[in-house]
C-alpha cells in the first residue's frame, strides 16, 4: 500500500461529480484514502429500506472509484486506529446537518486534533447553509414563502464541479460490504425495488435526464396526480448525496435557457427544492424536530394509542382506498407520492388520532428517501404542529381527496388490484357500491377488502373536539 496522508470520509455525499469536499481533498494531495464508516451506536440507526439503498449506493460508488475502504463501528475508534496504523495527517469530509451527525463530527474533530490530524469540513448537500437566510429583523423565517423568496433572490450558484480525473487511491484492509448484511433476506421484501430504483450516481443522472426530458413540462400541475410519473423521483438520490442540489439547479436552469416555456414549471420545481432547504433550516433551529411538536400546545393534545388501527394503516388495510394505495405503494416501492403522503399522514393523525411521531417512525423505516429533516417537517406540517404548518382543523376527507387527485382511480387500481373491477363512481368508497356491483367486481367487503375501520364524519368531529380540548387546556 502506498503511503497516504489524507483520508476522504464519505457520508451522505456518495458522489464524485460536484463534490467540493472531495475536490478539496484531491487538491491537497494526489493520493487519498477513500473511506466509508457504517456507524454503530448512533441515536437513530438507518431504517430497513435505507439500508437497502445504502448497500447498493456504496456498491456503485466503489465501482466508480475503483476502490473504497469500508469500516463498521465507532468513527472515533476507527479513525484513531487509521491514524495510528497509516500515519494519516489530514481528514476531509462534507458537512452533515443532522444533530447526531454533527455531534459525532465535533467529537471526531476534537479527538483527531489531539493526535495532530487536521480536519477539513466543507459545506455540502444544500443550496444554502442552514441559519444563513434571515428576515429583515435578522431572525429566521417562520413561513416558507418569504423564506424561499429571500433565498431565491440571492441564489447565485457557482457552476458545479466536474468529476475529478486525478483519482489515485490508497486502500488499507476493508470490510466486505456483504458482511454488513444490509439487504433483507427471508423474505426479500425489497425484490421489487430493483425495477424502480437504481441507487448511485449513474441512476441519479438518468433520473434527472428523464425528468428534464419528460417530467418538467407541466410539473406544476402534474406533480399533484399520484398516478402520473410527473415528479422527479430524485429524493433518495438527494438524500444520499448522489447528486447535489446545485447540480440539479443548474441542469434545470440550462433546460430553461434552451426552452423558455419550461420556466414557470421549473420555478415550481425549484421551490420544492426550497422546501428541502427550509426543512434543514428548521432542523438546525430545532434539533428535536423528529420527536417534539414545535407548537408546544400539542404536548397537551389528547392523542390515542391504538395498535390495531396503527397496524391497519401500516399494512394498507384501512378500507379507504386512497390511503391503502399509498401505504401499499410504500411497501412495494419504498416511496410514496407527496400528495398521498399528505393524505395518509392526515388520516393517521386526524382520523385515528395516533401521534404523528408513530407515522414519522414508520416512514423512517420504510422510505428510500427517509430524511431526518424533510420527514419530520412533513409530519409536523400535516399534523398542524410545525412551522408554517397546515392548520390542524383542515382535515382531509380521503374520499374527496381521492376523487380530486385520482378521478379515474388509476392510482388505486395500480396498488390495490382487488379493487380493479370497481366502476369509477365507487373506486374511492367501495362501501357505497350496491351488492350487485360489488359482486360483479369480485369484491366481498370484510373478506378481500376491508370495511372502513372508522367513519369519516365521526372522526372529523372527534378530531375537532380534541383540538378544542387542547386549546382550552
Ligand atoms: C408526511 C411526509 C413525509 C415526508 N418525508 C420525506 C422524507 O423522509 N424525505 C424526503 O426527501 N421528503 C419527504 N417528504 C417530502 C416529499 O413528499 C418528497 O420529497 C417527495 O415526494 C419526493 O418525491 P420526488 O423526488 O419525486 O419530488 P419532486 O416533486 O420531484 O421534488 C424535487 C425534490 O424536492 C424536494 N421536496 C419536494 N417536496 C418536498 C417537501 N414537501 N419537503 C421537503 N423536500 C421536498 C425533494 O428533495 C424532491 O426530491 C415528506 C412529505 C410528507 C407530507
Short mmCIF file of C-alpha atoms and ligand atoms in Angstrom, two decimals:
data_model
loop_
_atom_site.label_atom_id
_atom_site.label_comp_id
_atom_site.label_asym_id
_atom_site.label_seq_id
_atom_site.Cartn_x
_atom_site.Cartn_y
_atom_site.Cartn_z
CA UNK A 1 0.00 0.00 0.00
CA UNK A 2 1.30 3.46 -0.92
CA UNK A 3 1.78 5.91 1.93
CA UNK A 4 -1.07 8.34 2.06
CA UNK A 5 -1.62 11.23 4.46
CA UNK A 6 -5.18 12.30 3.51
CA UNK A 7 -8.40 10.43 4.23
CA UNK A 8 -11.62 11.34 2.46
CA UNK A 9 -14.55 10.29 4.62
CA UNK A 10 -17.72 9.78 2.54
CA UNK A 11 -21.02 10.04 4.40
CA UNK A 12 -24.18 11.41 2.74
CA UNK A 13 -22.23 12.65 -0.26
CA UNK A 14 -21.91 9.38 -2.17
CA UNK A 15 -20.82 11.02 -5.42
CA UNK A 16 -17.83 12.19 -7.42
CA UNK A 17 -19.43 14.96 -9.51
CA UNK A 18 -19.83 18.37 -7.84
CA UNK A 19 -18.37 17.17 -4.57
CA UNK A 20 -16.49 20.23 -3.30
CA UNK A 21 -15.05 18.44 -0.28
CA UNK A 22 -13.66 15.59 -2.38
CA UNK A 23 -12.19 18.05 -4.88
CA UNK A 24 -10.61 19.91 -1.96
CA UNK A 25 -9.04 16.69 -0.66
CA UNK A 26 -7.56 15.99 -4.10
CA UNK A 27 -6.17 19.49 -4.29
CA UNK A 28 -4.34 18.83 -1.04
CA UNK A 29 -2.84 15.53 -2.15
CA UNK A 30 -2.93 13.35 -5.26
CA UNK A 31 -3.24 10.15 -3.31
CA UNK A 32 -6.22 9.84 -0.98
CA UNK A 33 -7.73 7.11 1.11
CA UNK A 34 -11.50 6.94 0.41
CA UNK A 35 -13.41 5.71 3.43
CA UNK A 36 -17.00 4.96 4.41
CA UNK A 37 -17.87 4.11 8.01
CA UNK A 38 -21.08 2.27 8.86
CA UNK A 39 -21.60 3.96 12.18
CA UNK A 40 -22.85 1.89 15.08
CA UNK A 41 -24.24 3.22 18.36
CA UNK A 42 -26.00 6.14 16.66
CA UNK A 43 -29.07 7.66 18.25
CA UNK A 44 -31.10 6.66 15.21
CA UNK A 45 -29.90 3.70 13.13
CA UNK A 46 -30.84 3.66 9.43
CA UNK A 47 -34.25 2.19 8.71
CA UNK A 48 -34.53 -1.13 6.86
CA UNK A 49 -35.21 0.47 3.48
CA UNK A 50 -32.40 3.00 3.87
CA UNK A 51 -30.03 0.09 4.47
CA UNK A 52 -31.11 -1.45 1.17
CA UNK A 53 -30.34 1.80 -0.64
CA UNK A 54 -27.06 2.31 1.17
CA UNK A 55 -25.81 -1.15 0.19
CA UNK A 56 -26.41 -0.51 -3.50
CA UNK A 57 -25.18 3.05 -3.41
CA UNK A 58 -21.89 2.01 -1.80
CA UNK A 59 -21.51 -0.73 -4.36
CA UNK A 60 -21.99 1.79 -7.13
CA UNK A 61 -19.57 4.30 -5.56
CA UNK A 62 -16.95 1.59 -5.15
CA UNK A 63 -17.35 0.71 -8.82
CA UNK A 64 -16.98 4.32 -9.89
CA UNK A 65 -13.95 4.90 -7.69
CA UNK A 66 -12.23 1.59 -8.28
CA UNK A 67 -11.94 1.01 -4.54
CA UNK A 68 -13.41 2.15 -1.26
CA UNK A 69 -12.35 1.30 2.26
CA UNK A 70 -15.31 0.12 4.35
CA UNK A 71 -15.28 0.02 8.13
CA UNK A 72 -18.03 -0.60 10.64
CA UNK A 73 -18.10 0.74 14.20
CA UNK A 74 -17.49 3.88 16.20
CA UNK A 75 -15.90 6.60 13.99
CA UNK A 76 -13.64 7.96 16.74
CA UNK A 77 -12.19 4.48 17.30
CA UNK A 78 -11.90 3.62 13.61
CA UNK A 79 -10.24 6.90 12.69
CA UNK A 80 -7.87 6.70 15.66
CA UNK A 81 -6.77 3.22 14.50
CA UNK A 82 -6.29 4.51 10.95
CA UNK A 83 -4.18 7.42 12.12
CA UNK A 84 -2.05 5.14 14.29
CA UNK A 85 -1.61 2.49 11.60
CA UNK A 86 -1.16 4.61 8.49
CA UNK A 87 0.22 7.97 9.62
CA UNK A 88 -2.73 9.96 8.27
CA UNK A 89 -2.31 13.71 8.69
CA UNK A 90 -5.49 15.18 7.15
CA UNK A 91 -9.14 14.25 7.25
CA UNK A 92 -11.60 15.78 4.80
CA UNK A 93 -15.36 15.43 4.85
CA UNK A 94 -18.54 17.08 3.63
CA UNK A 95 -20.61 18.62 6.38
CA UNK A 96 -23.71 16.82 7.57
CA UNK A 97 -26.65 18.55 9.15
CA UNK A 98 -28.45 16.09 11.40
CA UNK A 99 -27.87 16.80 15.10
CA UNK A 100 -26.36 13.40 15.93
CA UNK A 101 -24.03 13.50 12.92
CA UNK A 102 -22.88 17.00 13.88
CA UNK A 103 -22.23 15.91 17.43
CA UNK A 104 -20.20 12.92 16.20
CA UNK A 105 -18.19 15.11 13.84
CA UNK A 106 -17.38 17.53 16.66
CA UNK A 107 -16.12 14.62 18.78
CA UNK A 108 -14.08 13.19 15.91
CA UNK A 109 -12.54 16.58 15.21
CA UNK A 110 -11.68 17.24 18.85
CA UNK A 111 -10.09 13.82 19.23
CA UNK A 112 -8.15 13.77 15.97
CA UNK A 113 -6.80 17.24 16.65
CA UNK A 114 -5.16 15.91 19.81
CA UNK A 115 -3.45 13.31 17.57
CA UNK A 116 -2.05 16.06 15.32
CA UNK A 117 -4.52 15.47 12.46
CA UNK A 118 -6.15 18.46 10.75
CA UNK A 119 -9.84 18.09 9.91
CA UNK A 120 -11.33 19.93 6.94
CA UNK A 121 -15.10 20.21 6.80
CA UNK A 122 -16.81 21.64 3.71
CA UNK A 123 -20.44 22.61 3.16
CA UNK A 124 -22.33 20.12 1.03
CA UNK A 125 -25.75 18.88 0.04
CA UNK A 126 -27.72 22.14 0.37
CA UNK A 127 -28.08 25.31 -1.66
CA UNK A 128 -27.68 27.44 1.48
CA UNK A 129 -26.15 26.81 4.84
CA UNK A 130 -28.94 26.50 7.42
CA UNK A 131 -29.36 29.64 9.50
CA UNK A 132 -27.93 31.93 6.80
CA UNK A 133 -31.24 33.18 5.46
CA UNK A 134 -32.77 35.71 7.86
CA UNK A 135 -35.65 38.16 7.64
CA UNK A 136 -35.25 41.93 7.79
CA UNK A 137 -35.15 41.83 11.59
CA UNK A 138 -32.28 39.37 11.42
CA UNK A 139 -34.48 36.48 12.59
CA UNK A 140 -35.16 33.09 10.97
CA UNK A 141 -38.23 32.93 8.75
CA UNK A 142 -41.24 31.13 10.22
CA UNK A 143 -43.10 30.93 6.91
CA UNK A 144 -41.91 29.18 3.78
CA UNK A 145 -42.95 31.61 1.01
CA UNK A 146 -40.96 34.66 2.22
CA UNK A 147 -38.10 32.34 3.19
CA UNK A 148 -37.86 30.94 -0.32
CA UNK A 149 -38.32 34.36 -1.90
CA UNK A 150 -35.34 35.61 0.12
CA UNK A 151 -33.23 32.54 -0.75
CA UNK A 152 -34.19 32.57 -4.39
CA UNK A 153 -33.41 36.25 -4.91
CA UNK A 154 -29.82 35.81 -3.77
CA UNK A 155 -29.16 32.42 -5.30
CA UNK A 156 -26.07 32.88 -7.36
CA UNK A 157 -24.59 29.45 -7.52
CA UNK A 158 -21.20 28.72 -8.98
CA UNK A 159 -21.10 26.15 -11.76
CA UNK A 160 -20.99 22.55 -10.49
CA UNK A 161 -17.59 20.91 -10.22
CA UNK A 162 -16.65 18.20 -12.67
CA UNK A 163 -15.79 14.66 -11.63
CA UNK A 164 -12.16 14.70 -10.51
CA UNK A 165 -9.96 12.96 -13.06
CA UNK A 166 -6.86 12.58 -10.92
CA UNK A 167 -8.13 9.94 -8.51
CA UNK A 168 -5.33 7.86 -7.07
CA UNK A 169 -6.41 5.82 -4.14
CA UNK A 170 -4.73 4.10 -1.28
CA UNK A 171 -6.56 1.24 0.37
CA UNK A 172 -5.95 -0.30 3.77
CA UNK A 173 -7.75 -3.55 4.65
CA UNK A 174 -11.50 -3.11 4.22
CA UNK A 175 -14.65 -4.88 5.43
CA UNK A 176 -16.67 -6.75 2.81
CA UNK A 177 -19.92 -4.90 2.06
CA UNK A 178 -21.82 -8.21 2.02
CA UNK A 179 -20.73 -8.89 5.59
CA UNK A 180 -22.67 -5.85 6.79
CA UNK A 181 -25.87 -7.67 5.82
CA UNK A 182 -27.73 -4.50 4.88
CA UNK A 183 -30.02 -6.32 2.45
CA UNK A 184 -33.19 -8.08 3.56
CA UNK A 185 -33.44 -11.82 3.13
CA UNK A 186 -36.06 -14.40 4.02
CA UNK A 187 -38.21 -12.70 2.92
CA UNK A 188 -36.58 -10.35 0.45
CA UNK A 189 -39.27 -7.66 0.71
CA UNK A 190 -37.16 -5.34 -1.45
CA UNK A 191 -37.30 -7.60 -4.50
CA UNK A 192 -39.47 -5.17 -6.46
CA UNK A 193 -37.27 -2.16 -5.65
CA UNK A 194 -34.82 -3.04 -8.45
CA UNK A 195 -37.47 -2.33 -11.07
CA UNK A 196 -37.99 1.15 -9.69
CA UNK A 197 -34.64 2.37 -8.48
CA UNK A 198 -31.01 2.49 -9.49
CA UNK A 199 -29.07 3.74 -6.46
CA UNK A 200 -25.84 5.57 -7.21
CA UNK A 201 -24.62 8.49 -9.26
CA UNK A 202 -25.45 6.99 -12.66
CA UNK A 203 -29.01 6.24 -11.54
CA UNK A 204 -29.37 9.83 -10.29
CA UNK A 205 -28.18 11.23 -13.62
CA UNK A 206 -30.61 9.00 -15.53
CA UNK A 207 -33.49 10.16 -13.30
CA UNK A 208 -32.61 13.80 -13.79
CA UNK A 209 -32.37 13.42 -17.59
CA UNK A 210 -35.65 11.55 -17.69
CA UNK A 211 -37.33 14.25 -15.60
CA UNK A 212 -35.99 17.16 -17.64
CA UNK A 213 -36.97 15.50 -20.92
CA UNK A 214 -40.35 14.10 -19.90
CA UNK A 215 -41.45 15.45 -16.49
CA UNK A 216 -40.58 19.11 -16.21
CA UNK A 217 -43.11 20.35 -18.74
CA UNK A 218 -46.38 20.51 -16.84
CA UNK A 219 -44.73 19.68 -13.47
CA UNK A 220 -46.73 22.46 -11.76
CA UNK A 221 -50.00 20.57 -12.28
CA UNK A 222 -48.83 17.00 -12.86
CA UNK A 223 -46.99 16.90 -9.52
CA UNK A 224 -50.32 16.52 -7.73
CA UNK A 225 -51.51 13.49 -9.67
CA UNK A 226 -50.24 10.34 -7.98
CA UNK A 227 -50.85 8.04 -10.96
CA UNK A 228 -48.74 10.30 -13.19
CA UNK A 229 -44.98 9.89 -13.08
CA UNK A 230 -44.85 13.67 -13.07
CA UNK A 231 -42.34 14.20 -10.26
CA UNK A 232 -38.61 13.70 -10.46
CA UNK A 233 -38.11 10.75 -8.09
CA UNK A 234 -34.82 12.40 -7.13
CA UNK A 235 -35.47 12.41 -3.36
CA UNK A 236 -33.42 9.31 -2.43
CA UNK A 237 -30.56 10.42 -4.69
CA UNK A 238 -30.59 13.83 -2.99
CA UNK A 239 -30.85 12.31 0.46
CA UNK A 240 -27.78 10.13 -0.07
CA UNK A 241 -25.90 12.91 -1.80
CA UNK A 242 -25.59 11.02 -5.08
CA UNK A 243 -26.36 14.30 -6.80
CA UNK A 244 -26.02 17.80 -5.40
CA UNK A 245 -28.95 20.25 -5.41
CA UNK A 246 -26.60 22.74 -7.08
CA UNK A 247 -26.11 20.33 -9.97
CA UNK A 248 -29.88 19.90 -10.30
CA UNK A 249 -30.45 23.63 -10.07
CA UNK A 250 -28.03 24.29 -12.93
CA UNK A 251 -29.43 21.49 -15.09
CA UNK A 252 -32.94 22.92 -14.68
CA UNK A 253 -31.77 26.44 -15.48
CA UNK A 254 -29.96 25.18 -18.58
CA UNK A 255 -33.10 23.38 -19.71
CA UNK A 256 -34.98 26.68 -19.40
CA UNK A 257 -32.34 28.51 -21.42
CA UNK A 258 -32.96 26.06 -24.27
CA UNK A 259 -36.71 26.10 -23.80
CA UNK A 260 -38.06 29.20 -22.04
CA UNK A 261 -41.56 27.63 -21.98
CA UNK A 262 -40.33 25.45 -19.14
CA UNK A 263 -39.67 28.42 -16.84
CA UNK A 264 -42.87 28.51 -14.82
CA UNK A 265 -42.85 24.74 -14.18
CA UNK A 266 -39.15 25.00 -13.36
CA UNK A 267 -39.85 27.63 -10.70
CA UNK A 268 -42.41 25.35 -9.05
CA UNK A 269 -39.89 22.51 -9.08
CA UNK A 270 -37.11 24.69 -7.64
CA UNK A 271 -39.43 25.81 -4.87
CA UNK A 272 -39.81 22.13 -3.90
CA UNK A 273 -36.04 22.03 -3.50
CA UNK A 274 -36.68 25.12 -1.39
CA UNK A 275 -38.88 23.07 0.98
CA UNK A 276 -35.95 20.75 1.47
CA UNK A 277 -33.77 23.73 2.36
CA UNK A 278 -36.44 25.10 4.71
CA UNK A 279 -36.65 21.72 6.47
CA UNK A 280 -32.90 21.78 7.14
CA UNK A 281 -33.13 25.35 8.31
CA UNK A 282 -35.78 24.24 10.84
CA UNK A 283 -33.78 21.19 11.89
CA UNK A 284 -30.79 23.42 12.65
CA UNK A 285 -33.00 25.55 14.90
CA UNK A 286 -34.93 22.66 16.44
CA UNK A 287 -32.68 19.61 16.78
CA UNK A 288 -35.61 17.73 18.36
CA UNK A 289 -37.72 18.17 15.23
CA UNK A 290 -38.39 14.43 14.86
CA UNK A 291 -39.51 14.00 18.48
CA UNK A 292 -41.23 17.14 19.69
CA UNK A 293 -44.08 19.20 18.28
CA UNK A 294 -42.83 22.69 17.51
CA UNK A 295 -46.14 24.17 18.67
CA UNK A 296 -45.85 23.39 22.35
CA UNK A 297 -49.63 23.33 22.82
CA UNK A 298 -49.58 19.96 21.01
CA UNK A 299 -47.84 18.44 24.04
CA UNK A 300 -51.35 18.55 25.58
CA UNK A 301 -53.10 17.05 22.54
CA UNK A 302 -55.23 14.03 23.53
CA UNK A 303 -53.52 11.56 21.17
CA UNK A 304 -54.70 7.96 21.32
CA UNK A 305 -52.62 4.80 21.12
CA UNK A 306 -54.39 2.10 19.13
CA UNK A 307 -52.14 -0.69 17.88
CA UNK A 308 -54.74 -2.37 15.67
CA UNK A 309 -55.52 0.91 13.90
CA UNK A 310 -51.80 1.62 13.52
CA UNK A 311 -51.26 -1.82 12.03
CA UNK A 312 -54.19 -1.44 9.62
CA UNK A 313 -52.69 1.86 8.46
CA UNK A 314 -49.19 0.40 8.08
CA UNK A 315 -50.48 -2.60 6.10
CA UNK A 316 -52.76 -0.56 3.82
CA UNK A 317 -55.94 -2.08 5.24
CA UNK A 318 -57.94 0.90 6.49
CA UNK A 319 -60.77 0.40 3.99
CA UNK A 320 -60.13 3.87 2.48
CA UNK A 321 -58.67 3.11 -0.97
CA UNK A 322 -56.51 6.22 -1.44
CA UNK A 323 -54.92 5.69 1.98
CA UNK A 324 -54.39 1.98 1.41
CA UNK A 325 -52.98 2.52 -2.08
CA UNK A 326 -50.40 4.94 -0.68
CA UNK A 327 -49.34 2.59 2.11
CA UNK A 328 -49.05 -0.30 -0.35
CA UNK A 329 -47.04 1.80 -2.77
CA UNK A 330 -44.70 2.39 0.16
CA UNK A 331 -44.31 -1.37 0.75
CA UNK A 332 -43.61 -2.07 -2.92
CA UNK A 333 -41.52 0.95 -3.87
CA UNK A 334 -40.08 2.24 -0.61
CA UNK A 335 -41.52 5.58 -1.75
CA UNK A 336 -44.88 7.35 -1.86
CA UNK A 337 -46.18 10.25 -3.90
CA UNK A 338 -46.13 13.56 -2.00
CA UNK A 339 -49.88 14.20 -2.29
CA UNK A 340 -50.61 10.75 -0.88
CA UNK A 341 -48.03 11.21 1.90
CA UNK A 342 -50.15 14.17 2.99
CA UNK A 343 -53.38 12.15 2.82
CA UNK A 344 -52.08 9.15 4.77
CA UNK A 345 -50.42 11.39 7.36
CA UNK A 346 -53.63 13.33 7.84
CA UNK A 347 -55.57 10.08 8.20
CA UNK A 348 -53.21 8.77 10.88
CA UNK A 349 -53.09 11.94 12.94
CA UNK A 350 -56.64 13.23 12.49
CA UNK A 351 -58.90 10.27 11.78
CA UNK A 352 -57.06 7.85 14.05
CA UNK A 353 -55.59 10.47 16.47
CA UNK A 354 -52.37 8.49 16.55
CA UNK A 355 -49.33 10.64 17.45
CA UNK A 356 -47.52 11.95 14.37
CA UNK A 357 -44.24 10.55 15.73
CA UNK A 358 -45.54 6.99 15.09
CA UNK A 359 -46.03 7.83 11.43
CA UNK A 360 -42.66 9.56 11.24
CA UNK A 361 -41.02 6.41 12.65
CA UNK A 362 -42.81 4.15 10.16
CA UNK A 363 -41.73 6.33 7.26
CA UNK A 364 -38.18 6.36 8.66
CA UNK A 365 -38.10 2.59 8.43
CA UNK A 366 -39.81 2.22 5.07
CA UNK A 367 -38.87 5.16 2.78
CA UNK A 368 -35.83 5.06 0.49
CA UNK A 369 -35.65 8.84 0.93
CA UNK A 370 -36.21 8.79 4.74
CA UNK A 371 -34.63 12.03 5.83
CA UNK A 372 -34.46 13.44 9.33
CA UNK A 373 -35.29 17.00 8.26
CA UNK A 374 -37.85 16.53 5.46
CA UNK A 375 -39.66 13.63 7.11
CA UNK A 376 -40.14 15.30 10.49
CA UNK A 377 -41.04 18.57 8.77
CA UNK A 378 -43.62 16.80 6.56
CA UNK A 379 -45.23 15.09 9.54
CA UNK A 380 -45.33 18.21 11.69
CA UNK A 381 -46.71 20.17 8.74
CA UNK A 382 -49.61 17.77 8.20
CA UNK A 383 -50.29 17.30 11.92
CA UNK A 384 -50.57 21.08 12.26
CA UNK A 385 -47.90 21.43 14.94
CA UNK A 386 -44.90 22.54 12.85
CA UNK A 387 -43.51 25.71 11.30
CA UNK A 388 -45.83 27.17 8.64
CA UNK A 389 -48.00 24.08 9.11
CA UNK A 390 -51.41 23.30 7.65
CA UNK A 391 -53.98 24.21 10.33
CA UNK A 392 -55.00 21.20 12.40
CA UNK A 393 -58.68 21.79 11.62
CA UNK A 394 -58.04 21.24 7.90
CA UNK A 395 -58.98 17.57 7.87
CA UNK A 396 -58.64 15.83 4.54
CA UNK A 397 -61.65 13.81 3.51
CA UNK A 398 -59.97 10.72 1.97
CA UNK A 399 -62.87 10.13 -0.42
CA UNK A 400 -62.87 13.68 -1.77
CA UNK A 401 -59.07 13.74 -1.96
CA UNK A 402 -59.19 10.50 -3.96
CA UNK A 403 -61.88 11.84 -6.28
CA UNK A 404 -59.98 15.08 -6.83
CA UNK A 405 -56.47 13.73 -7.40
CA UNK A 406 -57.23 10.26 -8.76
CA UNK A 407 -60.56 10.81 -10.52
CA UNK A 408 -60.45 7.66 -12.63
CA UNK A 409 -58.92 5.60 -9.85
CA UNK A 410 -55.79 4.71 -11.84
CA UNK A 411 -53.61 5.02 -8.77
CA UNK A 412 -55.92 3.00 -6.55
CA UNK A 413 -56.24 0.24 -9.16
CA UNK A 414 -52.46 0.09 -9.61
CA UNK A 415 -51.77 -0.55 -5.92
CA UNK A 416 -54.96 -2.35 -4.88
CA UNK A 417 -55.60 -4.84 -7.68
CA UNK A 418 -58.53 -6.39 -5.81
CA UNK A 419 -60.49 -3.17 -6.48
CA UNK A 420 -59.63 -3.16 -10.18
CA UNK A 421 -63.10 -4.11 -11.36
CA UNK A 422 -65.00 -1.41 -9.41
CA UNK A 423 -66.59 1.36 -11.50
CA UNK A 424 -65.04 4.83 -11.08
CA UNK A 425 -68.06 6.07 -9.12
CA UNK A 426 -67.23 3.73 -6.21
CA UNK A 427 -63.48 3.33 -6.51
CA UNK A 428 -62.87 5.71 -3.58
CA UNK A 429 -65.77 4.45 -1.47
CA UNK A 430 -66.40 0.75 -2.15
CA UNK A 431 -68.78 0.53 0.82
CA UNK A 432 -71.25 2.71 -1.12
CA UNK A 433 -71.38 0.28 -4.05
CA UNK A 434 -74.60 -1.77 -4.33
CA UNK A 435 -74.10 -5.50 -3.55
CA UNK A 436 -74.66 -6.40 -7.22
CA UNK A 437 -71.81 -4.18 -8.35
CA UNK A 438 -69.52 -5.39 -5.59
CA UNK A 439 -70.33 -8.98 -6.56
CA UNK A 440 -69.73 -8.34 -10.26
CA UNK A 441 -66.38 -6.74 -9.35
CA UNK A 442 -65.35 -9.77 -7.31
CA UNK A 443 -65.30 -7.85 -4.02
CA UNK A 444 -66.60 -9.07 -0.69
CA UNK A 445 -66.08 -6.34 1.86
CA UNK A 446 -64.56 -7.71 5.03
CA UNK A 447 -63.10 -10.64 3.06
CA UNK A 448 -60.91 -9.48 0.19
CA UNK A 449 -61.02 -5.76 1.00
CA UNK A 450 -61.73 -4.28 4.46
CA UNK A 451 -64.72 -2.28 5.59
CA UNK A 452 -63.59 1.24 6.59
CA UNK A 453 -62.01 0.93 10.04
CA UNK A 454 -63.52 4.28 11.09
CA UNK A 455 -66.27 6.59 9.91
CA UNK A 456 -65.08 9.85 8.34
CA UNK A 457 -67.75 12.18 9.75
CA UNK A 458 -67.46 10.79 13.29
CA UNK A 459 -63.67 11.06 13.17
CA UNK A 460 -63.78 14.58 11.87
CA UNK A 461 -65.96 15.69 14.80
CA UNK A 462 -63.76 13.79 17.25
CA UNK A 463 -60.60 15.42 15.88
CA UNK A 464 -62.11 18.91 16.09
CA UNK A 465 -63.21 18.17 19.64
CA UNK A 466 -59.69 17.00 20.54
CA UNK A 467 -58.25 20.17 19.01
CA UNK A 468 -60.65 22.30 21.06
CA UNK A 469 -59.74 20.38 24.21
CA UNK A 470 -56.06 21.08 23.56
CA UNK A 471 -56.68 24.79 23.00
CA UNK A 472 -58.84 25.04 26.14
CA UNK A 473 -56.28 23.32 28.37
C1 LIG B 1 -45.58 13.16 5.82
C2 LIG B 1 -44.47 13.48 4.85
C3 LIG B 1 -43.22 12.87 4.99
C4 LIG B 1 -42.19 13.17 4.10
N1 LIG B 1 -40.96 12.55 4.27
C5 LIG B 1 -39.94 12.86 3.43
C6 LIG B 1 -38.66 12.26 3.60
O1 LIG B 1 -38.42 11.47 4.52
N2 LIG B 1 -37.69 12.57 2.70
C7 LIG B 1 -37.89 13.45 1.67
O2 LIG B 1 -36.97 13.69 0.88
N3 LIG B 1 -39.09 14.05 1.51
C8 LIG B 1 -40.11 13.79 2.35
N4 LIG B 1 -41.34 14.39 2.16
C9 LIG B 1 -41.47 15.41 1.11
C10 LIG B 1 -41.94 14.90 -0.27
O3 LIG B 1 -43.04 14.07 -0.13
C11 LIG B 1 -40.83 14.16 -1.03
O4 LIG B 1 -39.65 14.91 -1.03
C12 LIG B 1 -41.25 13.92 -2.48
O5 LIG B 1 -42.44 13.18 -2.53
C13 LIG B 1 -40.14 13.18 -3.20
O6 LIG B 1 -40.52 12.84 -4.50
P1 LIG B 1 -39.81 13.50 -5.75
O7 LIG B 1 -38.34 13.40 -5.62
O8 LIG B 1 -40.43 12.91 -6.96
O9 LIG B 1 -40.24 15.01 -5.57
P2 LIG B 1 -40.25 16.22 -6.61
O10 LIG B 1 -41.64 16.74 -6.67
O11 LIG B 1 -39.60 15.86 -7.87
O12 LIG B 1 -39.40 17.34 -5.84
C14 LIG B 1 -38.00 17.55 -6.06
C15 LIG B 1 -37.26 17.45 -4.75
O13 LIG B 1 -37.67 18.50 -3.87
C16 LIG B 1 -37.64 18.02 -2.52
N5 LIG B 1 -39.00 18.10 -1.99
C17 LIG B 1 -40.17 18.02 -2.66
N6 LIG B 1 -41.22 18.22 -1.82
C18 LIG B 1 -40.68 18.42 -0.59
C19 LIG B 1 -41.25 18.67 0.69
N7 LIG B 1 -42.56 18.79 0.89
N8 LIG B 1 -40.40 18.79 1.75
C20 LIG B 1 -39.05 18.69 1.59
N9 LIG B 1 -38.48 18.47 0.40
C21 LIG B 1 -39.27 18.33 -0.68
C22 LIG B 1 -37.19 16.57 -2.57
O14 LIG B 1 -35.80 16.53 -2.30
C23 LIG B 1 -37.51 16.15 -4.01
O15 LIG B 1 -36.69 15.13 -4.49
C24 LIG B 1 -42.40 14.10 3.05
C25 LIG B 1 -43.65 14.70 2.92
C26 LIG B 1 -44.68 14.40 3.80
C27 LIG B 1 -46.01 15.06 3.62
#
